[in-house]
mmCIF file of C-alpha atoms and ligand atoms in Angstrom:
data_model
loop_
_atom_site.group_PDB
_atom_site.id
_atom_site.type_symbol
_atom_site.label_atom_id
_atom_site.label_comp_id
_atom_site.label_asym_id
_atom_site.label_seq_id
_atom_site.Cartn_x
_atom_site.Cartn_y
_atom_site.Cartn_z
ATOM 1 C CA UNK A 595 89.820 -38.426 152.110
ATOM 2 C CA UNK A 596 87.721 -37.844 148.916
ATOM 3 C CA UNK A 597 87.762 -39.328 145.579
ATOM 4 C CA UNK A 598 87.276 -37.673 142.325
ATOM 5 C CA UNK A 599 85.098 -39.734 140.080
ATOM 6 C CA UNK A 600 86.325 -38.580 136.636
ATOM 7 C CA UNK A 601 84.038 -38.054 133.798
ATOM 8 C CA UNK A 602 86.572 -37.658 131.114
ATOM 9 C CA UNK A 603 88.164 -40.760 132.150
ATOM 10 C CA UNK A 604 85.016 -43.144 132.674
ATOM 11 C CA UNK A 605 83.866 -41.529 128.914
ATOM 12 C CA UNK A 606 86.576 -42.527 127.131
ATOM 13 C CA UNK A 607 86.755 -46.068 128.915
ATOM 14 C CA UNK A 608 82.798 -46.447 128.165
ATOM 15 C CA UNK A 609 83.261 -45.103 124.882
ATOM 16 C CA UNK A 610 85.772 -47.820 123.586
ATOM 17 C CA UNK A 611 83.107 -50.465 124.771
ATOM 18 C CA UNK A 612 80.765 -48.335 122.562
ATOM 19 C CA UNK A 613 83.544 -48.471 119.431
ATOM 20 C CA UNK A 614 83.795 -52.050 119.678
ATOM 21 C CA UNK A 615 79.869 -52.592 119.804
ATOM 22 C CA UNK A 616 79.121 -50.401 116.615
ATOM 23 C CA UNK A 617 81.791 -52.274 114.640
ATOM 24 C CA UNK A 618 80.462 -55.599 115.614
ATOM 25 C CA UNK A 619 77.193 -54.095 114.614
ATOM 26 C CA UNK A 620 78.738 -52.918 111.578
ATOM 27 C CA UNK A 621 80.089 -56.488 110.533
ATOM 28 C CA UNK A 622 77.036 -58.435 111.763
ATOM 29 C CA UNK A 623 74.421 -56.396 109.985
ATOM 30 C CA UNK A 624 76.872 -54.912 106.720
ATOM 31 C CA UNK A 625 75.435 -50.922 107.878
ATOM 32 C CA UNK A 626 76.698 -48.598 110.315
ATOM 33 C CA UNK A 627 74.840 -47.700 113.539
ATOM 34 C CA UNK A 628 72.963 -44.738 112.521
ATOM 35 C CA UNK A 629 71.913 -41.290 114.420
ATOM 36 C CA UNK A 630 69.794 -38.229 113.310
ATOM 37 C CA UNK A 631 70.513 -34.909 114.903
ATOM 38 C CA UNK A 632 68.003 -32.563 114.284
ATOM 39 C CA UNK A 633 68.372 -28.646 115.032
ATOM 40 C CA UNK A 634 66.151 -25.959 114.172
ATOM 41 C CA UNK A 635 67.311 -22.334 114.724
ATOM 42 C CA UNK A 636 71.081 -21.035 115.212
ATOM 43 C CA UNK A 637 71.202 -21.064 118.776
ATOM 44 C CA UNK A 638 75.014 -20.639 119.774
ATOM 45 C CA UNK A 639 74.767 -23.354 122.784
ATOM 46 C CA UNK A 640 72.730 -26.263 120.623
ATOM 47 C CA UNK A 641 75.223 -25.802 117.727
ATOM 48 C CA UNK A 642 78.004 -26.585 120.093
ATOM 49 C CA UNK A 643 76.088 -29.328 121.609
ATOM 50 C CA UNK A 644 75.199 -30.612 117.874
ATOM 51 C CA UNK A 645 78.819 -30.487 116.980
ATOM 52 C CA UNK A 646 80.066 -32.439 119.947
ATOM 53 C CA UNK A 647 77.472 -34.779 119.442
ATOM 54 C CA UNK A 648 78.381 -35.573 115.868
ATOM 55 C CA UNK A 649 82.063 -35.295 116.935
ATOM 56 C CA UNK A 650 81.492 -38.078 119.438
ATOM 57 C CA UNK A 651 79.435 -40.167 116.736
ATOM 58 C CA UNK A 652 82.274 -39.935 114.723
ATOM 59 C CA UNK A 653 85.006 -40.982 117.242
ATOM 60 C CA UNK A 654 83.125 -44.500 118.248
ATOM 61 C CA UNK A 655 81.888 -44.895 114.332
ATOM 62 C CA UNK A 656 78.529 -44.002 114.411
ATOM 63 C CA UNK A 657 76.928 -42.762 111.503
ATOM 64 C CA UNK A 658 75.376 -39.551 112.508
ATOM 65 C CA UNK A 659 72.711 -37.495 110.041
ATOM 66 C CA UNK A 660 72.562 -34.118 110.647
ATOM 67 C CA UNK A 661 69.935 -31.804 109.988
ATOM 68 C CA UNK A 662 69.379 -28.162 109.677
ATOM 69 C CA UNK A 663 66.638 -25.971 109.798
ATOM 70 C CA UNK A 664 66.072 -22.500 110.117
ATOM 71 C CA UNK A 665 64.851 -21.123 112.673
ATOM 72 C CA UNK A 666 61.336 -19.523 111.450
ATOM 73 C CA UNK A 667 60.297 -23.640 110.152
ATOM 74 C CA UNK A 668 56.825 -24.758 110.252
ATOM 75 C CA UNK A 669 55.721 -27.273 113.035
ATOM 76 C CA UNK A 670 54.541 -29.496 110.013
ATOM 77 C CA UNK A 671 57.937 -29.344 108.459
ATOM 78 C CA UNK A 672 59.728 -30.563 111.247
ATOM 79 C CA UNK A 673 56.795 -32.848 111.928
ATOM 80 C CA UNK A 674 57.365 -34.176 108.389
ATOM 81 C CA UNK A 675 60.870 -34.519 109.039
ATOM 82 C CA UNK A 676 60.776 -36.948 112.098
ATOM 83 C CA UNK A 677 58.073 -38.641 110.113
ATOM 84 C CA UNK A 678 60.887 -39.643 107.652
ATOM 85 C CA UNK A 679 63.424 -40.254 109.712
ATOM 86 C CA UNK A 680 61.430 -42.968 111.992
ATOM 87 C CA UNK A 681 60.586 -44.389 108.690
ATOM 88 C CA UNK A 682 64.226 -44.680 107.923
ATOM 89 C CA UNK A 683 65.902 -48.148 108.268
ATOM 90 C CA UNK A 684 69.108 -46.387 108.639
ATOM 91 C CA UNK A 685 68.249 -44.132 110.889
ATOM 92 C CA UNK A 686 68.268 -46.171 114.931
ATOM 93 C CA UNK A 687 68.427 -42.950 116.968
ATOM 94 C CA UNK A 688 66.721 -39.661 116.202
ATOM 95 C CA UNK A 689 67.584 -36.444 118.534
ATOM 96 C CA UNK A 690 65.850 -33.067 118.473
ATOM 97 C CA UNK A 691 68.074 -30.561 120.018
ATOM 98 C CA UNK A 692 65.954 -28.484 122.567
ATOM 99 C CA UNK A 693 65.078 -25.696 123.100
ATOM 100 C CA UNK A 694 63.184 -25.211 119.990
ATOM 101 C CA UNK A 695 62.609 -22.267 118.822
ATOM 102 C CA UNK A 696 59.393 -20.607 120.712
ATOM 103 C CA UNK A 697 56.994 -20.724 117.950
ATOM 104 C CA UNK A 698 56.999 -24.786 117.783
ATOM 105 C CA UNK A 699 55.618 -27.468 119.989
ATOM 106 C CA UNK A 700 58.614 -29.829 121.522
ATOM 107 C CA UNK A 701 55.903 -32.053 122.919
ATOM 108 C CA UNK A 702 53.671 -32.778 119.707
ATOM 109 C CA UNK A 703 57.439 -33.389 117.902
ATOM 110 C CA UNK A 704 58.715 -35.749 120.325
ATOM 111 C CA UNK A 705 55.660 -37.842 120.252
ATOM 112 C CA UNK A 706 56.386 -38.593 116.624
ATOM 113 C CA UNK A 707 59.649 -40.202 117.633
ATOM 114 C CA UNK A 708 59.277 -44.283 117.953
ATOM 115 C CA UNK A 709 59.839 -44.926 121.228
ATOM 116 C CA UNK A 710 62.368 -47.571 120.073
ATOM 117 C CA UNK A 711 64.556 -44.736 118.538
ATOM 118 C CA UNK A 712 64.028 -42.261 121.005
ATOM 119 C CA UNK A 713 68.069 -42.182 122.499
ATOM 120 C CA UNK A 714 67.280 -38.992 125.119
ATOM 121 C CA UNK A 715 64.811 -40.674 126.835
ATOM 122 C CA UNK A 716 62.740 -37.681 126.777
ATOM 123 C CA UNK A 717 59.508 -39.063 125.316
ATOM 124 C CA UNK A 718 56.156 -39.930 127.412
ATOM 125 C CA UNK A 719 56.294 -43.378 126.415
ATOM 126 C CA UNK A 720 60.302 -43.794 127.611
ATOM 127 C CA UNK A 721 59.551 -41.878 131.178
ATOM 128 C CA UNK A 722 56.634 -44.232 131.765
ATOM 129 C CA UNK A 723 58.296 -46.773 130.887
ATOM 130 C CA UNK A 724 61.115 -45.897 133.592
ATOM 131 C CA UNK A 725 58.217 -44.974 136.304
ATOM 132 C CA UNK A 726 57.403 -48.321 135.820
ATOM 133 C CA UNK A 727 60.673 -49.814 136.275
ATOM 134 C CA UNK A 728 60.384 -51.488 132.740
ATOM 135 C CA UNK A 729 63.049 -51.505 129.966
ATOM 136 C CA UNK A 730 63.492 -48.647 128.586
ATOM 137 C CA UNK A 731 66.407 -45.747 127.087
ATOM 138 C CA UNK A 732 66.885 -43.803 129.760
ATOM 139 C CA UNK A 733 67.482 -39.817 129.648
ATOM 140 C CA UNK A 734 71.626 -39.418 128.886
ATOM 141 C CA UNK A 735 72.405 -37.464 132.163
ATOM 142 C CA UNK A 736 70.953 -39.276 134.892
ATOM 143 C CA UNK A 737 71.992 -42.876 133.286
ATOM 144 C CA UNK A 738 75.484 -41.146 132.792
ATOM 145 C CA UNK A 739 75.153 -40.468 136.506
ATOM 146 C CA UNK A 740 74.261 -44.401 137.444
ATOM 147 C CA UNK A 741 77.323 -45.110 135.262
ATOM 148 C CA UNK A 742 79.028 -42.581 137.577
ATOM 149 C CA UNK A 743 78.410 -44.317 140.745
ATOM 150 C CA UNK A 744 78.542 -48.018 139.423
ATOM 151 C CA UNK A 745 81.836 -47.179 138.079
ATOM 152 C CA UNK A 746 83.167 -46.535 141.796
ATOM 153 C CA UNK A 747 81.196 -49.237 143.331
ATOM 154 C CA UNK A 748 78.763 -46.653 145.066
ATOM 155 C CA UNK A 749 75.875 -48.920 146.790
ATOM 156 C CA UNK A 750 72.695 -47.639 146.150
ATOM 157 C CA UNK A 751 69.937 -50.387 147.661
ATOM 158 C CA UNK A 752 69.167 -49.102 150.936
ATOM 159 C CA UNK A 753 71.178 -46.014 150.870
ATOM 160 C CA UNK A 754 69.290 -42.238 151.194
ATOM 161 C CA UNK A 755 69.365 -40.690 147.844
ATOM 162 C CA UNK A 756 68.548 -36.693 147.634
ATOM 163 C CA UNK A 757 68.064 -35.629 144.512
ATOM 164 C CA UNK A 758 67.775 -31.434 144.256
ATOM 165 C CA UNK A 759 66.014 -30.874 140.989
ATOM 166 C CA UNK A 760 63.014 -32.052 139.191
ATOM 167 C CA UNK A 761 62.893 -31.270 135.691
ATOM 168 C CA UNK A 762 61.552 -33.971 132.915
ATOM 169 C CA UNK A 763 65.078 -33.941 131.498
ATOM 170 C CA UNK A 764 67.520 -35.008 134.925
ATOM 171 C CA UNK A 765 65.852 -34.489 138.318
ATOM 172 C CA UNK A 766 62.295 -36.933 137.569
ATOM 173 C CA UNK A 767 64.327 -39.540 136.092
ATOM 174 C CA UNK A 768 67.254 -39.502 138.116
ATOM 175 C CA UNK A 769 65.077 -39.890 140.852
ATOM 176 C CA UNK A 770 63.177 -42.756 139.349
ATOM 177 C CA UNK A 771 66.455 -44.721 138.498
ATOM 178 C CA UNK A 772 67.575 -44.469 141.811
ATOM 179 C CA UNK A 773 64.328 -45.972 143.384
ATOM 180 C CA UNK A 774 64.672 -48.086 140.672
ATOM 181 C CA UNK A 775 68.223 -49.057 141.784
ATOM 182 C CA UNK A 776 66.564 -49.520 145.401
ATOM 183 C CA UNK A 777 67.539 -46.185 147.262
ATOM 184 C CA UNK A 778 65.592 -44.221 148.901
ATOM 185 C CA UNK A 779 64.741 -41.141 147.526
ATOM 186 C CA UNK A 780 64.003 -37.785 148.216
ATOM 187 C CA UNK A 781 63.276 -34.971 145.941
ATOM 188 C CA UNK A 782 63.746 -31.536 146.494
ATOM 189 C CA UNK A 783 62.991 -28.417 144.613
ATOM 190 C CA UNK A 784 62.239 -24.662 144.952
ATOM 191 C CA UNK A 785 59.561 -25.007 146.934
ATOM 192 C CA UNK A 786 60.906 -27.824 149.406
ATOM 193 C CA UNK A 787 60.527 -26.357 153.448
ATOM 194 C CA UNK A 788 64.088 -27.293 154.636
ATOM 195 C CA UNK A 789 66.048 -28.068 151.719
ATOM 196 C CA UNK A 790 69.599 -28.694 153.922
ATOM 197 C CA UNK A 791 68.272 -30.607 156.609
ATOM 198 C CA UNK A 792 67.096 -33.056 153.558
ATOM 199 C CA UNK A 793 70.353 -32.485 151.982
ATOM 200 C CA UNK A 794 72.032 -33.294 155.413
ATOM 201 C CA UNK A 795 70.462 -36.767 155.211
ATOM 202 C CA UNK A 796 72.029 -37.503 151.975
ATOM 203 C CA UNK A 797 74.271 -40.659 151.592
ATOM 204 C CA UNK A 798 73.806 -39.578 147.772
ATOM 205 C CA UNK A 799 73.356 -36.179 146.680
ATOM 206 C CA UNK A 800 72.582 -35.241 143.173
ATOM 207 C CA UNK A 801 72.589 -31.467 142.531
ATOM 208 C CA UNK A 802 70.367 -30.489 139.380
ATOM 209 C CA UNK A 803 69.390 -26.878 140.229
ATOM 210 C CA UNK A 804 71.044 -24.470 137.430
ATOM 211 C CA UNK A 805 72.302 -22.384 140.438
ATOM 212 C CA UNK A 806 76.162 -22.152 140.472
ATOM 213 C CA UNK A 807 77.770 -23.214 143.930
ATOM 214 C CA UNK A 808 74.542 -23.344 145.750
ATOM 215 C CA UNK A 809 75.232 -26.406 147.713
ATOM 216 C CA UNK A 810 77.931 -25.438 150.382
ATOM 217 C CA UNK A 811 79.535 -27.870 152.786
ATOM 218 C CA UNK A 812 76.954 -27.232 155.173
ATOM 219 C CA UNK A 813 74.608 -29.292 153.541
ATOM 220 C CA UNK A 814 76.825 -32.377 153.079
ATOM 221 C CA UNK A 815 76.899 -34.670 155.314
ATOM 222 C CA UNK A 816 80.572 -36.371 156.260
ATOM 223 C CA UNK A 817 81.124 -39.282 153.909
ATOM 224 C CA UNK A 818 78.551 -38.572 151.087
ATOM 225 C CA UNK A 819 78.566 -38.670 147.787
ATOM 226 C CA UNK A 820 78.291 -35.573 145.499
ATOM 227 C CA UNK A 821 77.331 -36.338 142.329
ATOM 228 C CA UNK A 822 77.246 -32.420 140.274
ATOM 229 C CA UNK A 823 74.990 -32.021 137.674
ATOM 230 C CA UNK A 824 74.975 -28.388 137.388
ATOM 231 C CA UNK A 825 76.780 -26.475 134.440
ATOM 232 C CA UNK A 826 76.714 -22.986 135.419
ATOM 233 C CA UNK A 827 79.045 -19.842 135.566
ATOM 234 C CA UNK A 828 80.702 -18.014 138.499
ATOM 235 C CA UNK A 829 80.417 -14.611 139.129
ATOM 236 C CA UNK A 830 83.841 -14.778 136.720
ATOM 237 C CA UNK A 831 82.084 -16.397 133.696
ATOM 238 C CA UNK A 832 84.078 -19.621 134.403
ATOM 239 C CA UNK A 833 82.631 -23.095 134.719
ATOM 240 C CA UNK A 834 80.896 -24.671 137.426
ATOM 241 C CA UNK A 835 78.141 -26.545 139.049
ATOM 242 C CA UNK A 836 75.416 -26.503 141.697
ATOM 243 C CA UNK A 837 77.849 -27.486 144.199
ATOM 244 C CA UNK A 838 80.272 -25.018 145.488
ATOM 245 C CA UNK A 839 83.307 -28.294 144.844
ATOM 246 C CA UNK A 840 86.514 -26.736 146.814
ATOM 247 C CA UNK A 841 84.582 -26.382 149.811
ATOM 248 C CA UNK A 842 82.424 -29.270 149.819
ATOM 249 C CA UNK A 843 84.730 -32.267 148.498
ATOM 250 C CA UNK A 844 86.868 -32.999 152.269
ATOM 251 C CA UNK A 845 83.596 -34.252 153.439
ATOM 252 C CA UNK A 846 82.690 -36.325 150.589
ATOM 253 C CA UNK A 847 83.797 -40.052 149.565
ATOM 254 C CA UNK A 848 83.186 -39.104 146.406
ATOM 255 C CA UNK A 849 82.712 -36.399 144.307
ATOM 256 C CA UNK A 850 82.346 -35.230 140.190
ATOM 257 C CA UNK A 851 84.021 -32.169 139.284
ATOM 258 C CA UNK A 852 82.736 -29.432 136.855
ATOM 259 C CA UNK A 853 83.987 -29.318 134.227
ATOM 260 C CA UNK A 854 85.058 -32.964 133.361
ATOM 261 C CA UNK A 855 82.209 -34.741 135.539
ATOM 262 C CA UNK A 856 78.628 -35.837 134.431
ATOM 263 C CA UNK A 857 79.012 -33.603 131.270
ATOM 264 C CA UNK A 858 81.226 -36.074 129.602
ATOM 265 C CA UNK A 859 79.731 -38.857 130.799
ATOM 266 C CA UNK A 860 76.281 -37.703 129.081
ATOM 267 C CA UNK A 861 77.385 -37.134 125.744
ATOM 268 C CA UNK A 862 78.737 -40.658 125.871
ATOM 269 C CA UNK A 863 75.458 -42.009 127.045
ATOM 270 C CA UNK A 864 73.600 -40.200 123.779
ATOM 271 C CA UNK A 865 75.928 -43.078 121.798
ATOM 272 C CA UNK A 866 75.050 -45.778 124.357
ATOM 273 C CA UNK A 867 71.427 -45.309 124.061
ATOM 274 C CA UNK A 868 72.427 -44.891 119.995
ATOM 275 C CA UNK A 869 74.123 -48.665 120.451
ATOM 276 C CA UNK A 870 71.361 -49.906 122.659
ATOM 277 C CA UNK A 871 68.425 -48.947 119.947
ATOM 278 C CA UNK A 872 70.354 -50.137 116.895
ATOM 279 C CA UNK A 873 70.491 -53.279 118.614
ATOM 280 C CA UNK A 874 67.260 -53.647 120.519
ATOM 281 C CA UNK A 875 65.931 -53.068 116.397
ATOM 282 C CA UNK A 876 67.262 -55.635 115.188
ATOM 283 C CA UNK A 877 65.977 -57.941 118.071
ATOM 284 C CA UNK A 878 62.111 -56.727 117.728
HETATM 285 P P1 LIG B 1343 65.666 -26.741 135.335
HETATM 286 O O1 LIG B 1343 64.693 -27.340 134.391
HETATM 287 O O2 LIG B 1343 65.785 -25.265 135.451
HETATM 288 O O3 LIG B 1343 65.326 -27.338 136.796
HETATM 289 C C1 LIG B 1343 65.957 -26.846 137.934
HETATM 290 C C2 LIG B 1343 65.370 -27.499 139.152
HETATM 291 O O4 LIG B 1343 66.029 -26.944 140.284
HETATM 292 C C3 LIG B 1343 63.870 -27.243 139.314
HETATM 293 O O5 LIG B 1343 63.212 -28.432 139.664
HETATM 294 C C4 LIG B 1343 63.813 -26.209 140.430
HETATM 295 O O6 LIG B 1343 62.683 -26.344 141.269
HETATM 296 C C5 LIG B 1343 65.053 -26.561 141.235
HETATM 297 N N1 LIG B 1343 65.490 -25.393 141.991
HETATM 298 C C6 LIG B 1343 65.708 -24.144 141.532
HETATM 299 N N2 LIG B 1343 66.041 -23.324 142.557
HETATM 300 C C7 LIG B 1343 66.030 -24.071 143.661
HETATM 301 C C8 LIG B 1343 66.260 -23.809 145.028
HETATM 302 N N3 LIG B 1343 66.576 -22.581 145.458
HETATM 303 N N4 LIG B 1343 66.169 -24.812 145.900
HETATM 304 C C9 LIG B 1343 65.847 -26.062 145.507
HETATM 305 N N5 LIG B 1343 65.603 -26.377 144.211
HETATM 306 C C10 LIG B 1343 65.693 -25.397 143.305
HETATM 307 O O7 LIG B 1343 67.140 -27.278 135.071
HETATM 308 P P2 LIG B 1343 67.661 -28.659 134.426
HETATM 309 O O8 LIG B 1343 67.414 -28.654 132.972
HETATM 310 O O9 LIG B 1343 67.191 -29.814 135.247
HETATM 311 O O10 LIG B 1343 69.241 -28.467 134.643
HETATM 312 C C11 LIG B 1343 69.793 -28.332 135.938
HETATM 313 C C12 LIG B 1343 71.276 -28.049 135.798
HETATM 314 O O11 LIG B 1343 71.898 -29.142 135.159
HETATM 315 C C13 LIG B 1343 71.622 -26.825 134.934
HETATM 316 O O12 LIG B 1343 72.795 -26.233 135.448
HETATM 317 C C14 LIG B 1343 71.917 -27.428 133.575
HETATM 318 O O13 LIG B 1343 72.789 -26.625 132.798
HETATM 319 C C15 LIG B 1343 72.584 -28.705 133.992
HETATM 320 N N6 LIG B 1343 72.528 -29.785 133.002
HETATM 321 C C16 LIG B 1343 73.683 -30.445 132.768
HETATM 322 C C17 LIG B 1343 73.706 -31.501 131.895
HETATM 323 C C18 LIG B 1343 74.992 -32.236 131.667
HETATM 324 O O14 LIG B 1343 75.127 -32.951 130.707
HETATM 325 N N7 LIG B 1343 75.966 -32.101 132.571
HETATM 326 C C19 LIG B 1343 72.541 -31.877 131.223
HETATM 327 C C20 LIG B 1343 71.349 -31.202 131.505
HETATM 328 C C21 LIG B 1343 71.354 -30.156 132.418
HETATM 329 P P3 LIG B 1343 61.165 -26.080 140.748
HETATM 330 O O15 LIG B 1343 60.807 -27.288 139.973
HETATM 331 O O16 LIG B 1343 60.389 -25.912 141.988
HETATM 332 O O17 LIG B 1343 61.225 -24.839 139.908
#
């Protein structure tokens, strides 16, 4: 019998922990936690992201910044921008909404964020940092995915983690904080020979593909755990992720749903990371 491990529910327990921490941050140090969206360009998807991110700042009382600019801006003015905003006491956690528009570099504007308030994780420094198994902020999906398994008591140390995916943003460093968390892992991507007999191995599956329902029950093995990255749409427009959920979830322990899995989850770990940095700055 499987087990649902539900993101909505896990977010809004995590996110009272988060509440309390800002106000205690609040009283301790007379400011509010502070975070500094940046988007650049009017693409429909970031705005809602943007919005839910500032929506979510606002529910757990953290003070978020937001900034707009259009979308034919210089590199140097949004270089300029991040320049002030990692000057900014206020400021502990400063976000650039990707994609940017195609004109601009990502990479020479994330360098410019301090690694200390650099909350997605995204940066050289924080990746290398997590390669390394140092402390670090880790990128908001995967650690909302640790917080996924911890919070059903999923062992990882010794168990066989397959992670399909291997973008910068979720499939490198969810891979890296499961070695990190002692599984053993194997990564899989486009190019991988026999992607379900490595699937089939899987005590812990993490599907980060961007292809809707492309794991099928086939490539679970009985008892795993199906942890659903993927936020695609069916061939209705509706919903769903990388892993095809009504057919695959009687042979799993456990197993996110989309919507209302990781997705949830992530957003909360953006104010986490947010907490984590205001505090880690005030402790340098
Ligand atoms: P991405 O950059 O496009 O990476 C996709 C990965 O899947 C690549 O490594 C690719 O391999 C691999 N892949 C593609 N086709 C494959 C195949 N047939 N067999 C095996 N591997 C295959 O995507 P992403 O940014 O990591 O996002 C992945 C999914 O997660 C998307 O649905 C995205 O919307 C979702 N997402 C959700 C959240 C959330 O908060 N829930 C956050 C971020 C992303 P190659 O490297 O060989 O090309």
């Amino acid at each position: 019998m499987y087990e649902i491990i539900d993101g909505k529910q896990l977010a809004s327990t995590l996110r009272l922990k988060i509440a309390a921490d800002a106000n205690r941050f609040k009283e301790e140090y007379g400011r509010q936690i502070g975070l500094a969206v940046v988007l650049v360009g009017e693409d429909p998807a970031s705005q809602i992201y943007v919005r839910n991110k500032i929506r979510a700042c606002e529910e757990v009382g953290i003070n978020s910044f937001s900034y707009y600019l259009p979308k034919d801006s210089t590199q140097n003015a949004l270089e300029e921008l991040i320049k002030e905003l990692a000057a900014d006491d206020a400021v502990d956690g400063i976000l650039v909404q990707l994609p940017l528009p195609g004109h601009l570099d990502a990479d020479g504007a994330l360098k410019l964020i301090p690694v200390e308030k650099d909350v997605d994780g995204f940066s050289e420094n924080n990746i290398g940092r997590l390669a390394m198994n140092r402390d670090c902020l880790v990128a908001c999906t995967p650690n909302a995915v640790m917080k996924m398994l911890e919070s059903k008591n999923v062992q990882t140390r010794g168990k066989k983690a397959v992670v399909v995916g291997r973008s910068n943003i979720v499939g490198r460093p969810m891979a890296l904080l499961l070695l990190n968390a002692d599984a053993t892992v194997t990564v899989c991507h486009s190019k991988t020979a026999d992607l379900k007999k490595e699937c089939l191995e899987a005590d812990i599956l993490v599907a980060a593909i961007g292809k809707a329902k492309f794991i099928t029950a086939d490539m679970v093995k009985q008892g795993a755990t199906v942890i659903d990255v993927g936020m695609d749409r069916d061939e209705n427009g509706k919903l769903c992720g990388d892993v095809d959920f009504e057919n695959v979830k009687e042979k799993c322990s456990y197993i996110t749903p989309v919507p209302g899995g990781v997705g949830p989850t992530t957003i909360t770990m953006l104010m986490y990371n947010t907490c984590v940095a205001a505090y880690r700055r005030k402790n340098l």
